[in-house]
mmCIF file of N, CA and C in Angstrom:
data_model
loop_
_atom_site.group_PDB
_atom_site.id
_atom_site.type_symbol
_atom_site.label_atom_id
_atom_site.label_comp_id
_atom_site.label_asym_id
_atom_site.label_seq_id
_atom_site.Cartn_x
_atom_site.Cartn_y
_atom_site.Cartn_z
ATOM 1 N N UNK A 88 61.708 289.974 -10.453
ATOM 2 C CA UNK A 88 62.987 289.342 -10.209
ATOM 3 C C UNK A 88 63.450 288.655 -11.492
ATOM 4 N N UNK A 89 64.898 288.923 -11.984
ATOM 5 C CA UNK A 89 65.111 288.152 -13.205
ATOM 6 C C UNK A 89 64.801 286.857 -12.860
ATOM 7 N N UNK A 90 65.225 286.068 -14.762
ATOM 8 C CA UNK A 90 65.207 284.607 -14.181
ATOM 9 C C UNK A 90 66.248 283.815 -13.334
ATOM 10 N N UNK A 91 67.588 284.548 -13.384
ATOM 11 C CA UNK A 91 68.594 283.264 -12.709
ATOM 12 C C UNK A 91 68.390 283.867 -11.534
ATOM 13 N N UNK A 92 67.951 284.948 -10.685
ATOM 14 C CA UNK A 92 67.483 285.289 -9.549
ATOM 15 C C UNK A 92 66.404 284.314 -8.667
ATOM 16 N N UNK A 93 65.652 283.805 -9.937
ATOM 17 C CA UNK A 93 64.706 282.944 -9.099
ATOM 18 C C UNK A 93 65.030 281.831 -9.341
ATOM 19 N N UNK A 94 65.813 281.242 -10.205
ATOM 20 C CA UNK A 94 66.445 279.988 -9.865
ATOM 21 C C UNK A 94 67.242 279.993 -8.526
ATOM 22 N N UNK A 95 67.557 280.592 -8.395
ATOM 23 C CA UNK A 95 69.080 280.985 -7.646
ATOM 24 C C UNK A 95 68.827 280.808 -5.850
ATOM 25 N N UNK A 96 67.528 281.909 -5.697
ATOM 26 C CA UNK A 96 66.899 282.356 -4.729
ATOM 27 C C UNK A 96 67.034 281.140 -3.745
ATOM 28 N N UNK A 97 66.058 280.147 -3.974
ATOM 29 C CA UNK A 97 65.391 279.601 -3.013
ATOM 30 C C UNK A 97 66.657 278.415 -2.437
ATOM 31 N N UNK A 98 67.838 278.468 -3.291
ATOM 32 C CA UNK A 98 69.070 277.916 -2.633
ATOM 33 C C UNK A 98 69.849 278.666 -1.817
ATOM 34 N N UNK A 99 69.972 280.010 -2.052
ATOM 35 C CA UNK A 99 70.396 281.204 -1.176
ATOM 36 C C UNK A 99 69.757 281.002 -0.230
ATOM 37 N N UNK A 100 68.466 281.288 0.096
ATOM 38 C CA UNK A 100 67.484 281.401 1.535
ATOM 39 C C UNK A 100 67.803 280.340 2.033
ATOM 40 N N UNK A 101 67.643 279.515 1.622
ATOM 41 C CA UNK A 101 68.384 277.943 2.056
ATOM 42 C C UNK A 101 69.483 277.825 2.843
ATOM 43 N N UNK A 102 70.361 278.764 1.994
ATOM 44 C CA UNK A 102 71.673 278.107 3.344
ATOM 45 C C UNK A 102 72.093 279.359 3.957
ATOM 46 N N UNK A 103 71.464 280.751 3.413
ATOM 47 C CA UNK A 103 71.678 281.744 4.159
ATOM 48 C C UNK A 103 70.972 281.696 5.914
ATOM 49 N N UNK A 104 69.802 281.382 5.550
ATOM 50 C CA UNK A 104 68.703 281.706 6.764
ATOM 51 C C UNK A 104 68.091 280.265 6.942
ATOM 52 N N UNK A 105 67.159 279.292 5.998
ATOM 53 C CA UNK A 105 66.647 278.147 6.873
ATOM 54 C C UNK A 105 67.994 277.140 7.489
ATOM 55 N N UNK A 106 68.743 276.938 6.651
ATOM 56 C CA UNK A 106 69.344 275.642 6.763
ATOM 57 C C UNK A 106 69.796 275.899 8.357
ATOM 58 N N UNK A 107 70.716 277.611 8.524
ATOM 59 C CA UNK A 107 71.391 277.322 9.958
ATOM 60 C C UNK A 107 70.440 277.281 10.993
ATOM 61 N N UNK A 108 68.724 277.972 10.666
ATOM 62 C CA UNK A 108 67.986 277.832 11.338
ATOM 63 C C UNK A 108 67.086 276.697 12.115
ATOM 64 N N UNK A 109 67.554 275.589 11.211
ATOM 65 C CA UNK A 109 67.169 274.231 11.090
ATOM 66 C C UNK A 109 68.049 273.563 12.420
ATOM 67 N N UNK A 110 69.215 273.755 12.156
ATOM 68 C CA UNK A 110 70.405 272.972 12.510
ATOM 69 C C UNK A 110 70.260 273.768 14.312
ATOM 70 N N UNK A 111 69.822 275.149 14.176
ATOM 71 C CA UNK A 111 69.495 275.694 15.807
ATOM 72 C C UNK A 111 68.327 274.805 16.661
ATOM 73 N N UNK A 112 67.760 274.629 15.997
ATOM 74 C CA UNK A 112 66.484 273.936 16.944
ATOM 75 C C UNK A 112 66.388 272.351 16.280
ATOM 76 N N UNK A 113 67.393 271.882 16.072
ATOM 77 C CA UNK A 113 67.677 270.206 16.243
ATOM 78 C C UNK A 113 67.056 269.528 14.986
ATOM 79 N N UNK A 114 66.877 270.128 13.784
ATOM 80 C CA UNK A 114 66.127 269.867 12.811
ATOM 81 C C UNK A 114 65.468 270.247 11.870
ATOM 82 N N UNK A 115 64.813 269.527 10.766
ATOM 83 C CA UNK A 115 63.885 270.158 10.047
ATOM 84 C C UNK A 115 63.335 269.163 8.765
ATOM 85 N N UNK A 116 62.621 269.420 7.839
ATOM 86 C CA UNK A 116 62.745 269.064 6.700
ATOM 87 C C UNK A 116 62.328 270.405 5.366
ATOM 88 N N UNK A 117 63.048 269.758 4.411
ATOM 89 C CA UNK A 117 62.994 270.306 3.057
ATOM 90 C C UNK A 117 62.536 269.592 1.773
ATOM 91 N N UNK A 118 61.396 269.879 1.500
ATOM 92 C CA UNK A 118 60.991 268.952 0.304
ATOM 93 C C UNK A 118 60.795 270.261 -0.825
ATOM 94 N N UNK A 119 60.970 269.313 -1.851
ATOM 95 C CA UNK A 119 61.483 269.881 -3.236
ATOM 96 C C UNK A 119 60.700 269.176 -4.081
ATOM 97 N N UNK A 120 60.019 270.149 -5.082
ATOM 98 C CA UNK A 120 59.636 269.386 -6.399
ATOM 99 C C UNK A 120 60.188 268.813 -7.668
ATOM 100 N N UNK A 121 59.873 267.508 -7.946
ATOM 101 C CA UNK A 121 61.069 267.098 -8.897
ATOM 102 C C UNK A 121 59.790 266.704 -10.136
ATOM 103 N N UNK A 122 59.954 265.979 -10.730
ATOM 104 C CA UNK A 122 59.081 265.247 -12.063
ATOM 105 C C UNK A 122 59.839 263.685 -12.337
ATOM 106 N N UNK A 123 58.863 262.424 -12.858
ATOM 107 C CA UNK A 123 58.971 261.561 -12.745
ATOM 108 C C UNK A 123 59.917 261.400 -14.526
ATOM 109 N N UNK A 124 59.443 262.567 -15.363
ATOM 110 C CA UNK A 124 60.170 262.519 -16.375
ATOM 111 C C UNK A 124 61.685 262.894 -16.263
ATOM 112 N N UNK A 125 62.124 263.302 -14.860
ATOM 113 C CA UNK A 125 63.953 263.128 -15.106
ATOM 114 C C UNK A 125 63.705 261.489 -14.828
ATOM 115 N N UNK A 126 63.521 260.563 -14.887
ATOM 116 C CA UNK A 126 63.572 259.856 -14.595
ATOM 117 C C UNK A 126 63.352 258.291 -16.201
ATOM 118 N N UNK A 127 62.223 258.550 -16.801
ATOM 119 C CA UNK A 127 61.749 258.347 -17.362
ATOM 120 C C UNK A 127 61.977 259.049 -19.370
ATOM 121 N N UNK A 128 61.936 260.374 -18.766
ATOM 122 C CA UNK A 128 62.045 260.585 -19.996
ATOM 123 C C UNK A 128 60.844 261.605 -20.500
ATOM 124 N N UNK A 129 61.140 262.367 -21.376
ATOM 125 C CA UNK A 129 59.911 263.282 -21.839
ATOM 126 C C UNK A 129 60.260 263.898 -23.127
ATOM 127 N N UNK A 130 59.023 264.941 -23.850
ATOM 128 C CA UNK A 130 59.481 265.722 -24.932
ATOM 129 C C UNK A 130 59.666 266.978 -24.786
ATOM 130 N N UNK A 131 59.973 267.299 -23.705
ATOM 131 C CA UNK A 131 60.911 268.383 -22.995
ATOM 132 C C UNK A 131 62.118 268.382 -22.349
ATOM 133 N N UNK A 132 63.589 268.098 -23.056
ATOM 134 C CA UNK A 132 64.347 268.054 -22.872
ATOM 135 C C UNK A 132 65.024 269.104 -21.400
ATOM 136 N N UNK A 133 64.587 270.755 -22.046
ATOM 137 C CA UNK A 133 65.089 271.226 -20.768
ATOM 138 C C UNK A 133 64.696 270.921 -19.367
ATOM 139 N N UNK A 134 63.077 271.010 -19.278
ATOM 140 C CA UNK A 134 62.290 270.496 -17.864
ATOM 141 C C UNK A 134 63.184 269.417 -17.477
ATOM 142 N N UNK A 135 63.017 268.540 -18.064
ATOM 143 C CA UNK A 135 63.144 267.156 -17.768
ATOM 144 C C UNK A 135 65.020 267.347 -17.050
ATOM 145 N N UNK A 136 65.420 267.828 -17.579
ATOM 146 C CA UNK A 136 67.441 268.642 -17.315
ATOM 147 C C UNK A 136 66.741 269.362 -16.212
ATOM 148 N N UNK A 137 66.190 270.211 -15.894
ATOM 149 C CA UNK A 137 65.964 270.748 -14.581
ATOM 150 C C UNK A 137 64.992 269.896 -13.661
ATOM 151 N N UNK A 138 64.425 268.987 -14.014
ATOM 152 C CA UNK A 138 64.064 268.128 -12.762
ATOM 153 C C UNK A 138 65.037 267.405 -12.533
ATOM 154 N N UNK A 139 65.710 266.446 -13.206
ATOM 155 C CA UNK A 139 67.138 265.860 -13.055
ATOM 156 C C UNK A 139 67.934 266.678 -11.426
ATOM 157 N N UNK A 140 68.259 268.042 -12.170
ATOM 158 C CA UNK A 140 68.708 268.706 -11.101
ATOM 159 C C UNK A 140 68.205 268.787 -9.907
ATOM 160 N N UNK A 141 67.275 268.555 -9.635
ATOM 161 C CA UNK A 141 66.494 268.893 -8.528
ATOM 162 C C UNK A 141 66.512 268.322 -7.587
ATOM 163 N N UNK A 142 66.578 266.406 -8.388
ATOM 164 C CA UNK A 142 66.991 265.477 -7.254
ATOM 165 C C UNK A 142 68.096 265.302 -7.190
ATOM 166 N N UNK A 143 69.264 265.941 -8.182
ATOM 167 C CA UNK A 143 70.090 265.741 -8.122
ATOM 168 C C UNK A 143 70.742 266.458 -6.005
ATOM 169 N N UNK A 144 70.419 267.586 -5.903
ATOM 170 C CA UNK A 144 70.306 268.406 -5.115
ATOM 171 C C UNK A 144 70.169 268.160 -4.066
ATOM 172 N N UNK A 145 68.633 267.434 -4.190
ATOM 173 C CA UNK A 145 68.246 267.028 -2.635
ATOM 174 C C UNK A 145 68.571 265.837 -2.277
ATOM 175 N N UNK A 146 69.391 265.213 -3.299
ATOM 176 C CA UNK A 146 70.687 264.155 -2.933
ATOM 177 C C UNK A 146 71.336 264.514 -1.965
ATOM 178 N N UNK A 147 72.406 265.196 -2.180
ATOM 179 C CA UNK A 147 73.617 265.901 -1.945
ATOM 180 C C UNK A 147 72.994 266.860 -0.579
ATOM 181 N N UNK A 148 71.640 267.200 -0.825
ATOM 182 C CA UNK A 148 71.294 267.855 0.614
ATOM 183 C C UNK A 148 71.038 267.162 2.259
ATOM 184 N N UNK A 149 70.377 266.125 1.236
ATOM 185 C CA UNK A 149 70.050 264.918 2.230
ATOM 186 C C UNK A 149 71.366 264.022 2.726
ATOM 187 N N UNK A 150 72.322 264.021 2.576
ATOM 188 C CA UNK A 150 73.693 263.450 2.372
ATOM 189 C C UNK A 150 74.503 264.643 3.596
ATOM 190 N N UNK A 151 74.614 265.340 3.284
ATOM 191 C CA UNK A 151 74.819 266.629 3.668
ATOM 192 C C UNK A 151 73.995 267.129 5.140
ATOM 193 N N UNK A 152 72.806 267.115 5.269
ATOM 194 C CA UNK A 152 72.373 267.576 6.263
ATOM 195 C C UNK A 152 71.502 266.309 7.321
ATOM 196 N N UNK A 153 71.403 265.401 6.722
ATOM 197 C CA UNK A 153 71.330 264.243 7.606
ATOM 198 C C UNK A 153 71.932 263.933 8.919
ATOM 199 N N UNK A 154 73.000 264.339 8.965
ATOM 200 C CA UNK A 154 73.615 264.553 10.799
ATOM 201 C C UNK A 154 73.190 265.797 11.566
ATOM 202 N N UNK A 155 72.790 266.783 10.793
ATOM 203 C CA UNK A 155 72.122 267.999 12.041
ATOM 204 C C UNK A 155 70.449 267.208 11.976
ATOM 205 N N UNK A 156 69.596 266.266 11.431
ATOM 206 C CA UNK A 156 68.337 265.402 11.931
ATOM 207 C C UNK A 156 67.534 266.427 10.705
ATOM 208 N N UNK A 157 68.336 267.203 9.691
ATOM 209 C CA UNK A 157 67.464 267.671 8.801
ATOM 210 C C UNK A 157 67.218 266.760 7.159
ATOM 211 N N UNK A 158 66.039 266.643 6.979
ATOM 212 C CA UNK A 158 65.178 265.050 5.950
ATOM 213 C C UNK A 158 64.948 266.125 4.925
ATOM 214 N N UNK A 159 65.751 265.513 3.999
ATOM 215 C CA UNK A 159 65.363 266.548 2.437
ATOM 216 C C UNK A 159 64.998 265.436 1.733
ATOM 217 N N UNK A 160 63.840 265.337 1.198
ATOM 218 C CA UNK A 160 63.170 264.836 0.145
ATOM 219 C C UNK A 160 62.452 265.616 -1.331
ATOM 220 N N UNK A 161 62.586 264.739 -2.472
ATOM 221 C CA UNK A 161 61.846 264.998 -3.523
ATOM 222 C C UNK A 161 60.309 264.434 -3.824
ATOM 223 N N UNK A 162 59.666 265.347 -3.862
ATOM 224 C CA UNK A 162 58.220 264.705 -4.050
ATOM 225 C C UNK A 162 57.606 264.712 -5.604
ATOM 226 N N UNK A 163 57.252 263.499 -6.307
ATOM 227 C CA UNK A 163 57.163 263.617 -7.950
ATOM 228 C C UNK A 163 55.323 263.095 -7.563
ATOM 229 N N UNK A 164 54.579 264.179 -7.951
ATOM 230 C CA UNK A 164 53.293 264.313 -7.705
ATOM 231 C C UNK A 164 52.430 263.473 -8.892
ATOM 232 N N UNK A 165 53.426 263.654 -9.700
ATOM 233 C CA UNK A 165 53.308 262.643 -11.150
ATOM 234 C C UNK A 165 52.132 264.143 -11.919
ATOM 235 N N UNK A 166 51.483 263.705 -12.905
ATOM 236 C CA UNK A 166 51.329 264.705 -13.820
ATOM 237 C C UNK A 166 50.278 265.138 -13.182
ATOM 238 N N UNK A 167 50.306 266.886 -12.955
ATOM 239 C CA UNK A 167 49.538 267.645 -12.237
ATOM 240 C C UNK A 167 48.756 268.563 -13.770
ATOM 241 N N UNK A 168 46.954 268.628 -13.622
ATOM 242 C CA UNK A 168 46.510 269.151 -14.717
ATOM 243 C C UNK A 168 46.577 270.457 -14.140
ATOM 244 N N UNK A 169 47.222 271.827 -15.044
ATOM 245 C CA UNK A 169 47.517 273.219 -14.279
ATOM 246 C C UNK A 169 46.452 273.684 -15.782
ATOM 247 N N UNK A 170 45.712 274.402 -15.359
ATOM 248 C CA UNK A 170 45.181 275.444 -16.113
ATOM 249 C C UNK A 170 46.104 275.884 -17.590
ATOM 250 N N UNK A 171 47.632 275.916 -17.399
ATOM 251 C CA UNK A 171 48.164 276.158 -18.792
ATOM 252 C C UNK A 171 47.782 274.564 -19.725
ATOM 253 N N UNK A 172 48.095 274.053 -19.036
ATOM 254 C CA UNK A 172 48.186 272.688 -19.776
ATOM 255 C C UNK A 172 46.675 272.225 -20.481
ATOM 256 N N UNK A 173 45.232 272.989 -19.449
ATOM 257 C CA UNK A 173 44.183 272.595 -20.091
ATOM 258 C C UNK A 173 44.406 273.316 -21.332
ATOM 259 N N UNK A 174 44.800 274.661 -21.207
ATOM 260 C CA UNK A 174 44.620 275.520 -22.372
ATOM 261 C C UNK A 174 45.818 274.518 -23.555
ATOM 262 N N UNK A 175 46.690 274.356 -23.424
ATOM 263 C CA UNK A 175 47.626 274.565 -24.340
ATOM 264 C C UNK A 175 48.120 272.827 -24.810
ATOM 265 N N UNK A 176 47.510 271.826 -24.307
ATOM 266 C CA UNK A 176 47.624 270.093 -24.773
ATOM 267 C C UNK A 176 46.719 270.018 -25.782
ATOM 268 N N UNK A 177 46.820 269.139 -27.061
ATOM 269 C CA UNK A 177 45.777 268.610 -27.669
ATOM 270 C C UNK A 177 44.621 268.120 -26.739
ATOM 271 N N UNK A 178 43.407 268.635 -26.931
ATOM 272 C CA UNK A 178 42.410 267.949 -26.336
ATOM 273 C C UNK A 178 42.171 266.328 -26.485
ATOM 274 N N UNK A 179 42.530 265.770 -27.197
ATOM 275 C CA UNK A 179 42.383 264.279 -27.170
ATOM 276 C C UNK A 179 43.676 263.380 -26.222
ATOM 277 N N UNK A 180 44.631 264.057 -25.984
ATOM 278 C CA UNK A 180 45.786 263.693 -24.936
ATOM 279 C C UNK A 180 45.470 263.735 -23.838
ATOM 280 N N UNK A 181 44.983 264.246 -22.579
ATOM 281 C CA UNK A 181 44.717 263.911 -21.456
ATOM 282 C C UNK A 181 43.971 262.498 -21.058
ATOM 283 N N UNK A 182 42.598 262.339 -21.858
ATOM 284 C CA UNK A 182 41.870 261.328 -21.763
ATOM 285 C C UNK A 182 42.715 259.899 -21.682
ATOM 286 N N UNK A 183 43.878 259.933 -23.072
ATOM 287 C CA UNK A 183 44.269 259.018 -23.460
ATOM 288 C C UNK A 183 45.730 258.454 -22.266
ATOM 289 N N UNK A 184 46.345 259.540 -21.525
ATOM 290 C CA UNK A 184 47.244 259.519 -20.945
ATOM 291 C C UNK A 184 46.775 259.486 -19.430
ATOM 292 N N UNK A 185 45.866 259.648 -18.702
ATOM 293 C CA UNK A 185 45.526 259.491 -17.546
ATOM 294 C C UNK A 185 45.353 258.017 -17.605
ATOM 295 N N UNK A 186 44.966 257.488 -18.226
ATOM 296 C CA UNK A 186 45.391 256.174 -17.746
ATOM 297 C C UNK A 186 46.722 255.465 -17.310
ATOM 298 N N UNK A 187 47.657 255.777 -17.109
ATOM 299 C CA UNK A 187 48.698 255.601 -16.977
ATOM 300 C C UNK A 187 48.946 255.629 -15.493
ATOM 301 N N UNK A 188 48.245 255.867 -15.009
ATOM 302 C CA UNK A 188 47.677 256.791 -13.102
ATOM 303 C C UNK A 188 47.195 255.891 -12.275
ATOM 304 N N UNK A 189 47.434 255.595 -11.445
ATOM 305 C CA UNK A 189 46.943 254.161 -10.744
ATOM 306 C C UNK A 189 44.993 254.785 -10.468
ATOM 307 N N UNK A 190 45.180 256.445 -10.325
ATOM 308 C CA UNK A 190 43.777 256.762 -9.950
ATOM 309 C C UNK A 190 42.655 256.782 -11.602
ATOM 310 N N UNK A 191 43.785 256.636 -12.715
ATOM 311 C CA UNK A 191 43.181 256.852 -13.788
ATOM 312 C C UNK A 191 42.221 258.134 -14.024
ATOM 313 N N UNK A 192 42.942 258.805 -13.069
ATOM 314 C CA UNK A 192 42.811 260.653 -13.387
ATOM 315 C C UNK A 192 43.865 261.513 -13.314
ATOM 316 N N UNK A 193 43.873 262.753 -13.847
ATOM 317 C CA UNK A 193 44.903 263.717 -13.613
ATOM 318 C C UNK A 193 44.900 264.413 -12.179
ATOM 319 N N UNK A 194 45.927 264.602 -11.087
ATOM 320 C CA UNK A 194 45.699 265.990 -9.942
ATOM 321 C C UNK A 194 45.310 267.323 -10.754
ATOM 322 N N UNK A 195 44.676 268.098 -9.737
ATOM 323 C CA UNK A 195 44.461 269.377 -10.422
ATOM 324 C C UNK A 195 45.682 270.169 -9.816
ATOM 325 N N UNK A 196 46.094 271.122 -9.778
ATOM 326 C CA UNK A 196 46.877 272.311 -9.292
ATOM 327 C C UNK A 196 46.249 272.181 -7.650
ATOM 328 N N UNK A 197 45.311 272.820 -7.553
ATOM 329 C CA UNK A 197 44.947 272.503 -6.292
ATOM 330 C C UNK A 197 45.043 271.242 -5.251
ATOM 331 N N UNK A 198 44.981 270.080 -5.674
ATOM 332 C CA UNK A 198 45.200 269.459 -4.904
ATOM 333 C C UNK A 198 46.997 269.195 -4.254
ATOM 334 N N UNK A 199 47.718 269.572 -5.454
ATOM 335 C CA UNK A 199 49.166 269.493 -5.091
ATOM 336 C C UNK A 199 49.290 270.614 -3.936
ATOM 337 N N UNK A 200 48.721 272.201 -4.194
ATOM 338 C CA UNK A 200 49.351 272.920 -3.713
ATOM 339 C C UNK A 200 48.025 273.066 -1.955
ATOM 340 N N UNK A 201 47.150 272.079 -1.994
ATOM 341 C CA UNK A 201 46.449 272.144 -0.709
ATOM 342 C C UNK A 201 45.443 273.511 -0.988
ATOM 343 N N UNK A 202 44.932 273.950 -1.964
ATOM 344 C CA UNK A 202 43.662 275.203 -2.390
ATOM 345 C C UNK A 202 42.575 274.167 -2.205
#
C-alpha cells in the first residue's frame, strides 16, 4: 500500500465502516497513538508534526462523536524501546535518558502492543 494510502486508511475505515457502526449499537471507543514530544518538543521535527496531528484529531473526534456515547482518546505511552531504536541510538543514550521515567526504565514494544 503506498504511503498516503496508509496514512489515509485508518481515517477512511473510520468513518466509512467503524464510526456508523459504533453509533448502531449505542457506542464505542477509539484510541489513537500520539507522543509526548508534540507536546514537549523533540529532534524530529516531522514525527513530532505528525503526533501533533494526531491529537489534534482525536480532539475534534471526541468533540464530534461524544453525543452518539463514542470516547476517543490519545494514549502517549511515553518512550517505547522498539528494536529499531536498540539498533540505531547511541548506546550511551538510553541509560542516560530513562531516567526521566517515573519507572526509570524504557517499555519494550511488547509491552505497549500486549506480546
Amino acid at each position: 500500500m503506498p504511503c498516503s494510502n496508509q496514512l489515509s486508511y485508518p481515517a477512511r475505515a473510520a468513518k466509512g465502516r467503524l464510526i456508523p457502526q459504533m453509533k448502531r449499537l449505542g457506542g464505542g471507543s477509539i484510541i489513537n497513538f500520539g507522543s509526548v514530544s508534540a507536546r514537549i518538543g523533540s529532534n524530529f521535527p516531522a514525527y513530532m508534526t505528525a503526533k501533533a496531528g494526531a491529537h489534534g484529531l482525536t480532539k475534534g473526534l471526541a468533540r464530534d462523536l461524544g453525543p452518539f456515547n463514542i470516547r476517543v482518546n490519545t494514549l502517549l505511552p511515553g518512550w517505547v524501546m522498539t528494536e529499531r531504536q536498540r539498533r540505531e541510538l547511541p548506546k550511551e543514550m538510553p541509560a542516560g535518558n530513562s531516567n526521566a521515567h517515573p519507572t526509570r526504565r524504557y517499555r519494550s514494544d511488547g509491552v505497549v502492543s500486549g506480546r
